[in-house]
PDB file of C-alpha atoms in Angstrom:
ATOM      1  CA  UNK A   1     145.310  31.740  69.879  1.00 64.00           C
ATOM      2  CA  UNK A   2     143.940  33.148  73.335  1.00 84.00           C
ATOM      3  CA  UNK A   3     140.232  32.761  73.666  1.00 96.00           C
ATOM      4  CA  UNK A   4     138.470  36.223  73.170  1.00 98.00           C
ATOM      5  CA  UNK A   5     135.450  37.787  74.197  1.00 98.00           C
ATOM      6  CA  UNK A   6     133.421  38.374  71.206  1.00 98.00           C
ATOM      7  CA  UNK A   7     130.578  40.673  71.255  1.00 98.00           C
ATOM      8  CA  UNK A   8     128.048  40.695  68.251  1.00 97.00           C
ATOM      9  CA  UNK A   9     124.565  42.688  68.145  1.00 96.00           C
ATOM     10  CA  UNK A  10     121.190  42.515  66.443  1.00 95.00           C
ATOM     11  CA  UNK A  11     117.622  42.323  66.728  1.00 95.00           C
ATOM     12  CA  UNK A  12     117.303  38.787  65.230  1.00 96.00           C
ATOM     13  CA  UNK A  13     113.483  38.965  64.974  1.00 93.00           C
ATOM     14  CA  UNK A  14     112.259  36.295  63.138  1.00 93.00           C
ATOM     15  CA  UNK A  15     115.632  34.093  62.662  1.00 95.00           C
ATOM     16  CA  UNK A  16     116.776  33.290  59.703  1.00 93.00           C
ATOM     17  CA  UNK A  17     119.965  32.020  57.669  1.00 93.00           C
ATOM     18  CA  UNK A  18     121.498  35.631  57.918  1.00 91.00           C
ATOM     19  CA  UNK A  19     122.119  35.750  61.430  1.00 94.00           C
ATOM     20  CA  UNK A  20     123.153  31.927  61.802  1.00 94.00           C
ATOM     21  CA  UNK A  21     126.122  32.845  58.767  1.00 93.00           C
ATOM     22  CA  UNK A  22     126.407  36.510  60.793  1.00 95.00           C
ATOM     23  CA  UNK A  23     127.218  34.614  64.580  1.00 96.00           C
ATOM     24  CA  UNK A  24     129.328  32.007  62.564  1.00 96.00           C
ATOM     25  CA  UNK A  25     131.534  34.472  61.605  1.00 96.00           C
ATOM     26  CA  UNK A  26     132.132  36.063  64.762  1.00 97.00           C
ATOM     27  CA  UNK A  27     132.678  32.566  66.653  1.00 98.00           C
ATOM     28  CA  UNK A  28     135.167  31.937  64.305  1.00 97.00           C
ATOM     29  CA  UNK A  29     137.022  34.647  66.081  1.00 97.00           C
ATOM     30  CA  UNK A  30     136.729  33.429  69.694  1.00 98.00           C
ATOM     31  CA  UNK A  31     139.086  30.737  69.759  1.00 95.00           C
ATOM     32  CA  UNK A  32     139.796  28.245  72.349  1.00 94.00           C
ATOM     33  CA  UNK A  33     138.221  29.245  76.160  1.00 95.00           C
ATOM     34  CA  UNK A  34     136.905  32.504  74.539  1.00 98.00           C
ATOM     35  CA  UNK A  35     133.159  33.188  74.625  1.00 98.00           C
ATOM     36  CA  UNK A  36     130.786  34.480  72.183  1.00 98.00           C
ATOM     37  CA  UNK A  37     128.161  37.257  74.291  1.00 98.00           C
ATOM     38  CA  UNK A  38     125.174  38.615  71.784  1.00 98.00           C
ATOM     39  CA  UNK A  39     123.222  41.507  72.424  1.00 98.00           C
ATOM     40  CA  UNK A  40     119.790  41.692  71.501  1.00 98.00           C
ATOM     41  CA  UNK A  41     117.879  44.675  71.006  1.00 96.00           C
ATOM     42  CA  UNK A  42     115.272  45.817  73.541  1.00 96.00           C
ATOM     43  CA  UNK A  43     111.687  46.228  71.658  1.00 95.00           C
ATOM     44  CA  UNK A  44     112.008  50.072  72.472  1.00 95.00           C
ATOM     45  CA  UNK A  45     115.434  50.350  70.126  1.00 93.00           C
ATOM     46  CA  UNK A  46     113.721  48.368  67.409  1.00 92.00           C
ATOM     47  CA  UNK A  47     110.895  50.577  67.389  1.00 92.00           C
ATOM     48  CA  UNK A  48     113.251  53.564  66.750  1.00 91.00           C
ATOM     49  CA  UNK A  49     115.770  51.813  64.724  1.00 87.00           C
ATOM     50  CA  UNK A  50     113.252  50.280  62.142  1.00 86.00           C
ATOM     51  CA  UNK A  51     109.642  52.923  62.775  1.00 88.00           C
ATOM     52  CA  UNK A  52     107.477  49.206  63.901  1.00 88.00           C
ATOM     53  CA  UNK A  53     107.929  47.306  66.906  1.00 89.00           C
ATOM     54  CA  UNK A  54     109.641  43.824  66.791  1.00 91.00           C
ATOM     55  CA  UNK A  55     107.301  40.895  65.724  1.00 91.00           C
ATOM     56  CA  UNK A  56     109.073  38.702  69.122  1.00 93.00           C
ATOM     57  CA  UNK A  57     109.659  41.030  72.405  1.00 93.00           C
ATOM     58  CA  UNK A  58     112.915  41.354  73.883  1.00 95.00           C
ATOM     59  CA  UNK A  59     112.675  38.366  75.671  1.00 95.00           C
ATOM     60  CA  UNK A  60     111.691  35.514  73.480  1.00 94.00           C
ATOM     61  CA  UNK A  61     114.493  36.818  70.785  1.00 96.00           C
ATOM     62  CA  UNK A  62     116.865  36.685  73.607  1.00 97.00           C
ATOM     63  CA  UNK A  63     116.462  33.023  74.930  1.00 97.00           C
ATOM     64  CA  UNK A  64     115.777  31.841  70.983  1.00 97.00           C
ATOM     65  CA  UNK A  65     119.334  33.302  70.166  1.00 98.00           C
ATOM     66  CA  UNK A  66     121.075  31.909  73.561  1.00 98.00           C
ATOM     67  CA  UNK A  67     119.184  28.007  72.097  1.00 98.00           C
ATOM     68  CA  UNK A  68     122.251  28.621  69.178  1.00 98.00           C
ATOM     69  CA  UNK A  69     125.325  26.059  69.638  1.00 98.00           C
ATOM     70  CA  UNK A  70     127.731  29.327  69.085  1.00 98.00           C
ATOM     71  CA  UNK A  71     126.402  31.307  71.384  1.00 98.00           C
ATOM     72  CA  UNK A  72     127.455  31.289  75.188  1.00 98.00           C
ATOM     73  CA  UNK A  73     125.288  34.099  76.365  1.00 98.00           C
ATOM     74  CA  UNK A  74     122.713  36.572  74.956  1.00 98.00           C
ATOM     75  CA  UNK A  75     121.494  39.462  77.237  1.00 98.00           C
ATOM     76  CA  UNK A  76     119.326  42.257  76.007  1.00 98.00           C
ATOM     77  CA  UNK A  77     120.824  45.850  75.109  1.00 96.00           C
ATOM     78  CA  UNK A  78     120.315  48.969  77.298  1.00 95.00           C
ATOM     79  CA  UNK A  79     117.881  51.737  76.638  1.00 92.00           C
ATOM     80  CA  UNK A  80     119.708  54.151  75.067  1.00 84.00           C
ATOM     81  CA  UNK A  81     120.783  54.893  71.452  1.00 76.00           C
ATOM     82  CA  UNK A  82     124.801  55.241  72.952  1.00 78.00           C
ATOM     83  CA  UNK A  83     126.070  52.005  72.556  1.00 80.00           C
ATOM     84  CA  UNK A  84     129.173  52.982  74.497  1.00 84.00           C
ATOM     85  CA  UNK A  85     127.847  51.513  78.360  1.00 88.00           C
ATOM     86  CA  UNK A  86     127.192  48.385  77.443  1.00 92.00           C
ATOM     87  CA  UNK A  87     130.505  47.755  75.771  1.00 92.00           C
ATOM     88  CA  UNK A  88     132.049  49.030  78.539  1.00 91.00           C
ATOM     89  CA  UNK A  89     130.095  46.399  80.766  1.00 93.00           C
ATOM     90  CA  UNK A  90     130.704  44.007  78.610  1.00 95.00           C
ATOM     91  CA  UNK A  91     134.459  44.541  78.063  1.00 94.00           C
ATOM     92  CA  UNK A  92     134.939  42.683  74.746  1.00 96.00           C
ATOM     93  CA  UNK A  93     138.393  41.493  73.344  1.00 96.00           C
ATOM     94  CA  UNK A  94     136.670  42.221  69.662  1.00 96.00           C
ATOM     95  CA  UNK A  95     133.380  43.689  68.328  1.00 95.00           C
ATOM     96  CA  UNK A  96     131.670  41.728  65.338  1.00 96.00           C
ATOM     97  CA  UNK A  97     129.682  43.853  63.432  1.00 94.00           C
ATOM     98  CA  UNK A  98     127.708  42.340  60.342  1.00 90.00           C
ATOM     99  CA  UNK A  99     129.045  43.573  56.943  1.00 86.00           C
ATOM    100  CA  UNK A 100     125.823  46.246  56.881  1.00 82.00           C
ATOM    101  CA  UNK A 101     125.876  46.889  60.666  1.00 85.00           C
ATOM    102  CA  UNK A 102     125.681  50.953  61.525  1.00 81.00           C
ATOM    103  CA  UNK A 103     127.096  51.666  64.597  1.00 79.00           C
ATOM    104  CA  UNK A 104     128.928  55.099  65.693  1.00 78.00           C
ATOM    105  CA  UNK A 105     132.623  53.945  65.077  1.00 82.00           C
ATOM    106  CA  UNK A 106     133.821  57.278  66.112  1.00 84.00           C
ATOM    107  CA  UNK A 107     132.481  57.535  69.508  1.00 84.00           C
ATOM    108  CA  UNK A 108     133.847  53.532  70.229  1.00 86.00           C
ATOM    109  CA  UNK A 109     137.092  54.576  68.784  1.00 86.00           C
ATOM    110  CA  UNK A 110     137.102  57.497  71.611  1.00 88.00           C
ATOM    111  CA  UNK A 111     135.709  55.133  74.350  1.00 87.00           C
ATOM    112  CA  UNK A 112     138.332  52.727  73.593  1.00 87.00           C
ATOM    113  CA  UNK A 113     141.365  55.457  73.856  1.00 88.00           C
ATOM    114  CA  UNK A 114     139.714  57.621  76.942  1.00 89.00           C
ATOM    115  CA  UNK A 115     139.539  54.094  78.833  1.00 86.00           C
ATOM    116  CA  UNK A 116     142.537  52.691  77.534  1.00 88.00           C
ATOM    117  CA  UNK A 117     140.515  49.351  76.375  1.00 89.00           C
ATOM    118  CA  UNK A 118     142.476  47.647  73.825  1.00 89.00           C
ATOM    119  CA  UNK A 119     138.990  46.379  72.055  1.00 93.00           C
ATOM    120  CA  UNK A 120     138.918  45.507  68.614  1.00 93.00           C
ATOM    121  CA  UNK A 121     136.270  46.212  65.916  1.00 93.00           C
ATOM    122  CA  UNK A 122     136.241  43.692  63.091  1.00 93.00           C
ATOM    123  CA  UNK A 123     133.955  44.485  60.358  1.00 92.00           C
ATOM    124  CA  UNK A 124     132.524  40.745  58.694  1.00 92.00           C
ATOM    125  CA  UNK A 125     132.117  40.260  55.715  1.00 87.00           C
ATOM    126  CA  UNK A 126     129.109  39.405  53.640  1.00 84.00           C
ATOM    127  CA  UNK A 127     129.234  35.513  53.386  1.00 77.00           C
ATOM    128  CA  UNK A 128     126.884  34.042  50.578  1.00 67.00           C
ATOM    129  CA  UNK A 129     123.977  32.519  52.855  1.00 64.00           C
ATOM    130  CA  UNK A 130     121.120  31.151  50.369  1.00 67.00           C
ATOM    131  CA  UNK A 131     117.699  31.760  51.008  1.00 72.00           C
ATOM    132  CA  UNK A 132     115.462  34.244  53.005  1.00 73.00           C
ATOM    133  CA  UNK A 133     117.937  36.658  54.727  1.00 75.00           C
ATOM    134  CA  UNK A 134     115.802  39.561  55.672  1.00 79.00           C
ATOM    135  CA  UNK A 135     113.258  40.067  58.090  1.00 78.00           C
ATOM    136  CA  UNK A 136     111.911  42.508  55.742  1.00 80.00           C
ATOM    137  CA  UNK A 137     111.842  39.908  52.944  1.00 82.00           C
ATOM    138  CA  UNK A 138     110.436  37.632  54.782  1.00 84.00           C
ATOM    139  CA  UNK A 139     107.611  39.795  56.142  1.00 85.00           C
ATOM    140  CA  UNK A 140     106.825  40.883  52.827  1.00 86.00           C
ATOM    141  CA  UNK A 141     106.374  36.804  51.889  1.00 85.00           C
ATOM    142  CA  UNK A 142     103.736  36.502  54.917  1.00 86.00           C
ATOM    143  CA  UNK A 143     101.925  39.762  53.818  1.00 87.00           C
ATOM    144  CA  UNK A 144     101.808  38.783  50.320  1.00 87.00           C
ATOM    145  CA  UNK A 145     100.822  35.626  50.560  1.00 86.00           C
ATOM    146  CA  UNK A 146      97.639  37.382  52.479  1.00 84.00           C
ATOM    147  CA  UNK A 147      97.214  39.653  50.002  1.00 84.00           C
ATOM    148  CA  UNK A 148      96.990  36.944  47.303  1.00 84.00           C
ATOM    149  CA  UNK A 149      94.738  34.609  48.919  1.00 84.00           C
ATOM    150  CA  UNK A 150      92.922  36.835  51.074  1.00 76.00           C
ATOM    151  CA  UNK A 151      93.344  34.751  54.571  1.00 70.00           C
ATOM    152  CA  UNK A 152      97.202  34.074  56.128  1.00 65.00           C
ATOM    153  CA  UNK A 153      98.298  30.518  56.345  1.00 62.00           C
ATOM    154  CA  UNK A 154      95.865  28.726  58.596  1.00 50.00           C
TER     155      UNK A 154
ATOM    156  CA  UNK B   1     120.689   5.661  81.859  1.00 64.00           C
ATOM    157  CA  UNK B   2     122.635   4.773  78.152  1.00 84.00           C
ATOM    158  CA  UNK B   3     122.301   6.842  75.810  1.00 96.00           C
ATOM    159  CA  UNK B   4     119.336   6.595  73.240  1.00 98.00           C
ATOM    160  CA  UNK B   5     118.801   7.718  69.825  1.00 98.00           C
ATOM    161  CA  UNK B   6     115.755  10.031  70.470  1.00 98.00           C
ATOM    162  CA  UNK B   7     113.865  11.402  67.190  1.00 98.00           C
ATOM    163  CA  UNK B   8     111.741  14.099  67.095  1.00 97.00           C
ATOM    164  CA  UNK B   9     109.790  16.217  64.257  1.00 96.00           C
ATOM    165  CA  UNK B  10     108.033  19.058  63.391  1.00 95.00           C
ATOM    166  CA  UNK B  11     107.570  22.097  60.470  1.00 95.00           C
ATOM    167  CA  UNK B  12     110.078  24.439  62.167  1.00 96.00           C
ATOM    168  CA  UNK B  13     108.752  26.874  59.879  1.00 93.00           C
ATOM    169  CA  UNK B  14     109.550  30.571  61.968  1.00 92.00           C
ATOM    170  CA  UNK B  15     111.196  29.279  65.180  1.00 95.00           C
ATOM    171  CA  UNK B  16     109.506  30.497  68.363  1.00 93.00           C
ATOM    172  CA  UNK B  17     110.073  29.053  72.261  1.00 93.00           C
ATOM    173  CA  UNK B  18     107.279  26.429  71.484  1.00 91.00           C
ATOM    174  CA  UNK B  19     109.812  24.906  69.406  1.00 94.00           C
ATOM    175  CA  UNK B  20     112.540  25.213  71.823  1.00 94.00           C
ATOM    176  CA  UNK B  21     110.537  24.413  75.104  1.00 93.00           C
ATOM    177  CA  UNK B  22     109.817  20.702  72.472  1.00 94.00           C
ATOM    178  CA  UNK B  23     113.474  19.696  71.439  1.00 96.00           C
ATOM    179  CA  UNK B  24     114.367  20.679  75.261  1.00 96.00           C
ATOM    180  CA  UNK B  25     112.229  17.768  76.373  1.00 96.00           C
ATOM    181  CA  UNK B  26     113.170  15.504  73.456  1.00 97.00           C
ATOM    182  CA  UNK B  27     116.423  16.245  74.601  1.00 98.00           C
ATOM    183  CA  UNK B  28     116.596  15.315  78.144  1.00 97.00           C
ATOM    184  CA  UNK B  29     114.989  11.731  76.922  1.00 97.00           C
ATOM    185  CA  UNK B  30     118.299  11.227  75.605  1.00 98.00           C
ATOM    186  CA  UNK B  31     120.994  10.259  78.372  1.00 95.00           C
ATOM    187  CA  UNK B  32     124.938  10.065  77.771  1.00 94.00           C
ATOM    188  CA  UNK B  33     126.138   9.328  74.465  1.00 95.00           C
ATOM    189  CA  UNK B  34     122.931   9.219  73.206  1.00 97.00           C
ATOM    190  CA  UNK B  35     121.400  11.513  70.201  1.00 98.00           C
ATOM    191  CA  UNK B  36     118.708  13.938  68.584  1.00 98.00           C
ATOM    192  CA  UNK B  37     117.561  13.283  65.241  1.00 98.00           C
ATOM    193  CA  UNK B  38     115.020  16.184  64.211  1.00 98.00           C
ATOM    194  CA  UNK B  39     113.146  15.435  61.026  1.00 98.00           C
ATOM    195  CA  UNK B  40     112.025  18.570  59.500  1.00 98.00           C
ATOM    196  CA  UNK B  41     109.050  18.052  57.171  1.00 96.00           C
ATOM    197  CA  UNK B  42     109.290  19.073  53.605  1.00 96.00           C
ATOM    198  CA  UNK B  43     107.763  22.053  51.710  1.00 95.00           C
ATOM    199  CA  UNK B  44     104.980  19.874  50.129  1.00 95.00           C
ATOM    200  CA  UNK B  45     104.132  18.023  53.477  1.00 93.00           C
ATOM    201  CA  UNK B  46     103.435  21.621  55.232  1.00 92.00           C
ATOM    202  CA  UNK B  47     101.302  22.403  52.052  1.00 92.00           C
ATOM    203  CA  UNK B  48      99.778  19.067  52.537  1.00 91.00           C
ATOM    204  CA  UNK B  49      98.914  19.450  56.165  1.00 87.00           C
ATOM    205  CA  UNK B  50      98.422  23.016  56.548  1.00 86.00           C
ATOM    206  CA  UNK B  51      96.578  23.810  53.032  1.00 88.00           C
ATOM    207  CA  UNK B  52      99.865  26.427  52.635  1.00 87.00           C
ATOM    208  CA  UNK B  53     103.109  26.822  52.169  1.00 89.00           C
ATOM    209  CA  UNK B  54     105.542  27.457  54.214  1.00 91.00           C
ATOM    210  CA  UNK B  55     107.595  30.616  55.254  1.00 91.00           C
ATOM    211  CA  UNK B  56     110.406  29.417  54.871  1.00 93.00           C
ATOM    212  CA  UNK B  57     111.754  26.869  52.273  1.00 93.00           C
ATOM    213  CA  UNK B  58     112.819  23.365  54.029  1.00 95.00           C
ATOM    214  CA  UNK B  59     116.445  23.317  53.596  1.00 95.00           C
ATOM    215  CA  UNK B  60     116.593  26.399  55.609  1.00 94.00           C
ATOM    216  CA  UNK B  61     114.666  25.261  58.037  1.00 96.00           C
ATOM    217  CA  UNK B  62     116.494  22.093  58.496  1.00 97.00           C
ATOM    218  CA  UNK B  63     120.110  24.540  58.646  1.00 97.00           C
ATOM    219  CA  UNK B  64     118.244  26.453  61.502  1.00 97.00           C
ATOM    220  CA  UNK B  65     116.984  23.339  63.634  1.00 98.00           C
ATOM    221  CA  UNK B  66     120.637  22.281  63.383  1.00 98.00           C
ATOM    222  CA  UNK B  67     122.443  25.212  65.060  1.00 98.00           C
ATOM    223  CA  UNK B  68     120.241  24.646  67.947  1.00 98.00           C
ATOM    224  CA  UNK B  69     122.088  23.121  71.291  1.00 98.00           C
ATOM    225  CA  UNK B  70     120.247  20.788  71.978  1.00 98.00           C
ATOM    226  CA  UNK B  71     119.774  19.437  68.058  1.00 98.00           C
ATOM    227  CA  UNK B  72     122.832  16.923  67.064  1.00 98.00           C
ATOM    228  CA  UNK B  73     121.388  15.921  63.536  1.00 98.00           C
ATOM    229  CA  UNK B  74     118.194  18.058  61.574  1.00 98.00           C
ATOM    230  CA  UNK B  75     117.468  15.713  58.472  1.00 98.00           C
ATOM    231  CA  UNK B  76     114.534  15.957  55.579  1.00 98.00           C
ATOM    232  CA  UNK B  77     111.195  14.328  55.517  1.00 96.00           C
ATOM    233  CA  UNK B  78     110.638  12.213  53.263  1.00 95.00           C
ATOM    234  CA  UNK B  79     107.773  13.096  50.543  1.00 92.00           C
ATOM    235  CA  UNK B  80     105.191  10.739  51.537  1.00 84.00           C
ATOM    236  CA  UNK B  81     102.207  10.885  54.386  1.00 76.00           C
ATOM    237  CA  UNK B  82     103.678   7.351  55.623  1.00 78.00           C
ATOM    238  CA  UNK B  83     105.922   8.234  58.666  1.00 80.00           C
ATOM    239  CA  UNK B  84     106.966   4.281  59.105  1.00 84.00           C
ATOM    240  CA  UNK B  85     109.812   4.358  56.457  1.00 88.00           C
ATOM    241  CA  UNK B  86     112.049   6.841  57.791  1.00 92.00           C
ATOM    242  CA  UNK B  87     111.289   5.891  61.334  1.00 92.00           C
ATOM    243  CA  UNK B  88     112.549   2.398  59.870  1.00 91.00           C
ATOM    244  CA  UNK B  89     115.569   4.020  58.240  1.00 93.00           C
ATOM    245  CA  UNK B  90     116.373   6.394  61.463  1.00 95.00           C
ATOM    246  CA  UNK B  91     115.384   3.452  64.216  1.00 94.00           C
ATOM    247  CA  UNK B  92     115.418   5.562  67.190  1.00 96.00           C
ATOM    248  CA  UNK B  93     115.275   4.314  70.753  1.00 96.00           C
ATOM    249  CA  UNK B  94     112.612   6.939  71.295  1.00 96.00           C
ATOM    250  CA  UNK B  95     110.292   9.209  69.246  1.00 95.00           C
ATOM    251  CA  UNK B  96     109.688  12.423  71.747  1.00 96.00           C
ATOM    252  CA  UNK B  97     105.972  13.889  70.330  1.00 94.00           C
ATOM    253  CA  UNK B  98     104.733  17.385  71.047  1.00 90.00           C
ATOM    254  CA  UNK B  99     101.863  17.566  73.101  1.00 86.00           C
ATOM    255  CA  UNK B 100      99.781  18.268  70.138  1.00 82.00           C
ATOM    256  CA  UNK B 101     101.354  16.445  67.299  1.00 86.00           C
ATOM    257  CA  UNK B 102      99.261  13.493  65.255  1.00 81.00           C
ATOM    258  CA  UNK B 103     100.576  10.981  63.993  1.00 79.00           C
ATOM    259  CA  UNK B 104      99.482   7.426  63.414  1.00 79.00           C
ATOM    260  CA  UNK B 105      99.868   5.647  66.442  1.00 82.00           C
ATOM    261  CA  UNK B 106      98.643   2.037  65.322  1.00 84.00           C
ATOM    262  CA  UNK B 107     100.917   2.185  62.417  1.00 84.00           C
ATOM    263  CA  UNK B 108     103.922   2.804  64.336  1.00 86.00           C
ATOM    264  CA  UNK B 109     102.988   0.443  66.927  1.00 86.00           C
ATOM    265  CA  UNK B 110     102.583  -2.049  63.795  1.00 89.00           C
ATOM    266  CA  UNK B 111     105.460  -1.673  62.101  1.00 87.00           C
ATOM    267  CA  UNK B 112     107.287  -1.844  65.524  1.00 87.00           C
ATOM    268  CA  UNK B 113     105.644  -5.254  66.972  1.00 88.00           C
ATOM    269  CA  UNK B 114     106.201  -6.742  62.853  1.00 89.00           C
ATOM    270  CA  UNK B 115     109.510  -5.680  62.990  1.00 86.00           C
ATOM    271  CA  UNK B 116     111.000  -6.828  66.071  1.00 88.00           C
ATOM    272  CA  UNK B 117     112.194  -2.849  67.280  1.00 89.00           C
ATOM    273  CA  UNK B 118     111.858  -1.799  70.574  1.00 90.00           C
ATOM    274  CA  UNK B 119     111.002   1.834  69.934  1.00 93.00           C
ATOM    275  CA  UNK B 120     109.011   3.935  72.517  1.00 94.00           C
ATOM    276  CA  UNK B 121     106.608   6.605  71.804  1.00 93.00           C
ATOM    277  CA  UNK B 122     106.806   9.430  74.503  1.00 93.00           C
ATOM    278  CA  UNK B 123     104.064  11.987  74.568  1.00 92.00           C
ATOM    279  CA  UNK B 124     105.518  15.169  76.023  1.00 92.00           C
ATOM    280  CA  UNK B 125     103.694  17.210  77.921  1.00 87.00           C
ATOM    281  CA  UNK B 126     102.725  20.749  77.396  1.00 84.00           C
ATOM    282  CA  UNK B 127     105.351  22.629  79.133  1.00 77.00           C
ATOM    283  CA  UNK B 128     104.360  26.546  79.832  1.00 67.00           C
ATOM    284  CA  UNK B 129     106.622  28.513  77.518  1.00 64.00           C
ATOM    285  CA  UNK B 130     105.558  31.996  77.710  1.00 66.00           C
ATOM    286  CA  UNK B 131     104.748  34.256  74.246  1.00 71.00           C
ATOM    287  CA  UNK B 132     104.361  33.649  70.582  1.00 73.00           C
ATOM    288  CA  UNK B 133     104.369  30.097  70.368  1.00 75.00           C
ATOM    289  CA  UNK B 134     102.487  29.004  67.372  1.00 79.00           C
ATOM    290  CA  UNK B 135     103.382  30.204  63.813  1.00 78.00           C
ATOM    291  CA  UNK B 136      99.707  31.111  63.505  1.00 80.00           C
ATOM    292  CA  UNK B 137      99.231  33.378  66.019  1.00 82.00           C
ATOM    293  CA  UNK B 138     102.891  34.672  64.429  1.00 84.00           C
ATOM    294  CA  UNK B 139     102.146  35.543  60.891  1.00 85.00           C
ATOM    295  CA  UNK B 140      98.927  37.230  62.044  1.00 86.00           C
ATOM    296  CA  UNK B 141     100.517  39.408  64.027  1.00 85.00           C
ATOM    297  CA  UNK B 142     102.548  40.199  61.050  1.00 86.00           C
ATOM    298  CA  UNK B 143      99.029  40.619  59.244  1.00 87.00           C
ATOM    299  CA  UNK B 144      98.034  42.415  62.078  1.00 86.00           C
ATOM    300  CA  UNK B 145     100.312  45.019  61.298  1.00 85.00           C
ATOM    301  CA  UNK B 146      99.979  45.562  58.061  1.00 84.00           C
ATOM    302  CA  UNK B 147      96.127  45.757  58.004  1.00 84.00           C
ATOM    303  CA  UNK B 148      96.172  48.572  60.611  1.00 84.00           C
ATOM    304  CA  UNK B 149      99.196  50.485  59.071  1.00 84.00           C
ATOM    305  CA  UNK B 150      98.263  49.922  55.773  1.00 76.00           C
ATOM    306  CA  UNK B 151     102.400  49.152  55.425  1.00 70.00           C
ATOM    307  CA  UNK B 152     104.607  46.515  56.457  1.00 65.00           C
ATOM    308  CA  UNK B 153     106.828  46.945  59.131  1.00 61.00           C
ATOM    309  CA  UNK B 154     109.651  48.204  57.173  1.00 50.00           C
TER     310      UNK B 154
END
């Protein structure tokens, strides 16, 4: 098989088992000379996405998810809630999106005909990874323990 | 320079660029051909040493550690406050500390002198990684949050 540019997307705030099993999958579809690029969400998309702002800025997610062996490059997403520009920029082969990824497949679909980009999208599937897979989870754990002992974790 | 076995060690519990800015030094102690070993410490030494648990449970620590670049091998702790035996049982060329870890020098220095090995202890240097770099300051910031919003961020 060809090597293919992979694109996969996230906030990855806090990093845990979910996204190392989520970036796996989509190396798995790079194959030989291919590269895997990840997008990480600017704080200001996070914020909107979720109603909080990210626990790590931009930044500091971004260089912790290009220190993963599958990754070749992480850069940080745009400002804007149309995901549409950066793919463009990007030019992927395929687009990864995690089994409970939201994205607007419609207006892709459209970008991908008007420009006559022969992109993929390849939904993943949900691959049994043990342990804390949520950032929300894992928040909770931090707050809880708090609440229980009445001082965090020294 | 041959390659040397280089170990290095820490809680890993959250990953933040403190952690990477640490295993990128341990690395570059290690030459062609050579290795790093990360020992992760186990649930009841962070409980031991930092009067709490940790975040996250050790096997998923050790699974994170290992997808790391510059990581060849995470492995376990073992359950006991004497760090000779598995420094026996790993027998790197170097052991690569933070700039703030303890550890007991004369027993190491001991045990290496008694047993004939020719291990060297490098202290690192504090390296300026910008942002979040200590789990402390980390879960606060999660506490933070939730004290002032009376919610988690969702």
């Amino acid at each position: 098989m060809a090597g293919k540019r992979v694109l996969a997307a996230g906030k990855f705030d806090i990093l845990h088992l979910g996204h190392i099993a989520y970036l796996e999958q989509a190396r798995e579809l790079v194959g030989d000379g291919g590269e895997l690029v990840v997008v990480v969400a600017l704080d200001r998309t996070v914020q909107k996405e979720r109603g909080a702002p990210p626990v790590f800025p931009a930044e500091q997610r971004r260089r912790i998810v290009e220190s993963l062996k599958m990754v070749d490059k992480a850069v940080l997403g745009y400002d804007t809630t149309d995901h549409t520009s950066i793919v463009v920029d990007i030019d992927p082969d395929i687009i990864a999106l995690g089994y409970d990824q939201q994205t607007d497949m419609d207006a892709l679909e459209k970008l991908f005909s008007e420009n006559g980009m022969s992109t993929k999208i390849v939904r993943l599937e949900k691959r049994v990874a043990d342990g804390l897979c949520s950032s929300t989870v894992i928040r909770r754990r931090i707050i809880d323990y708090y609440r229980e002992n009445g001082t965090p974790r020294s």
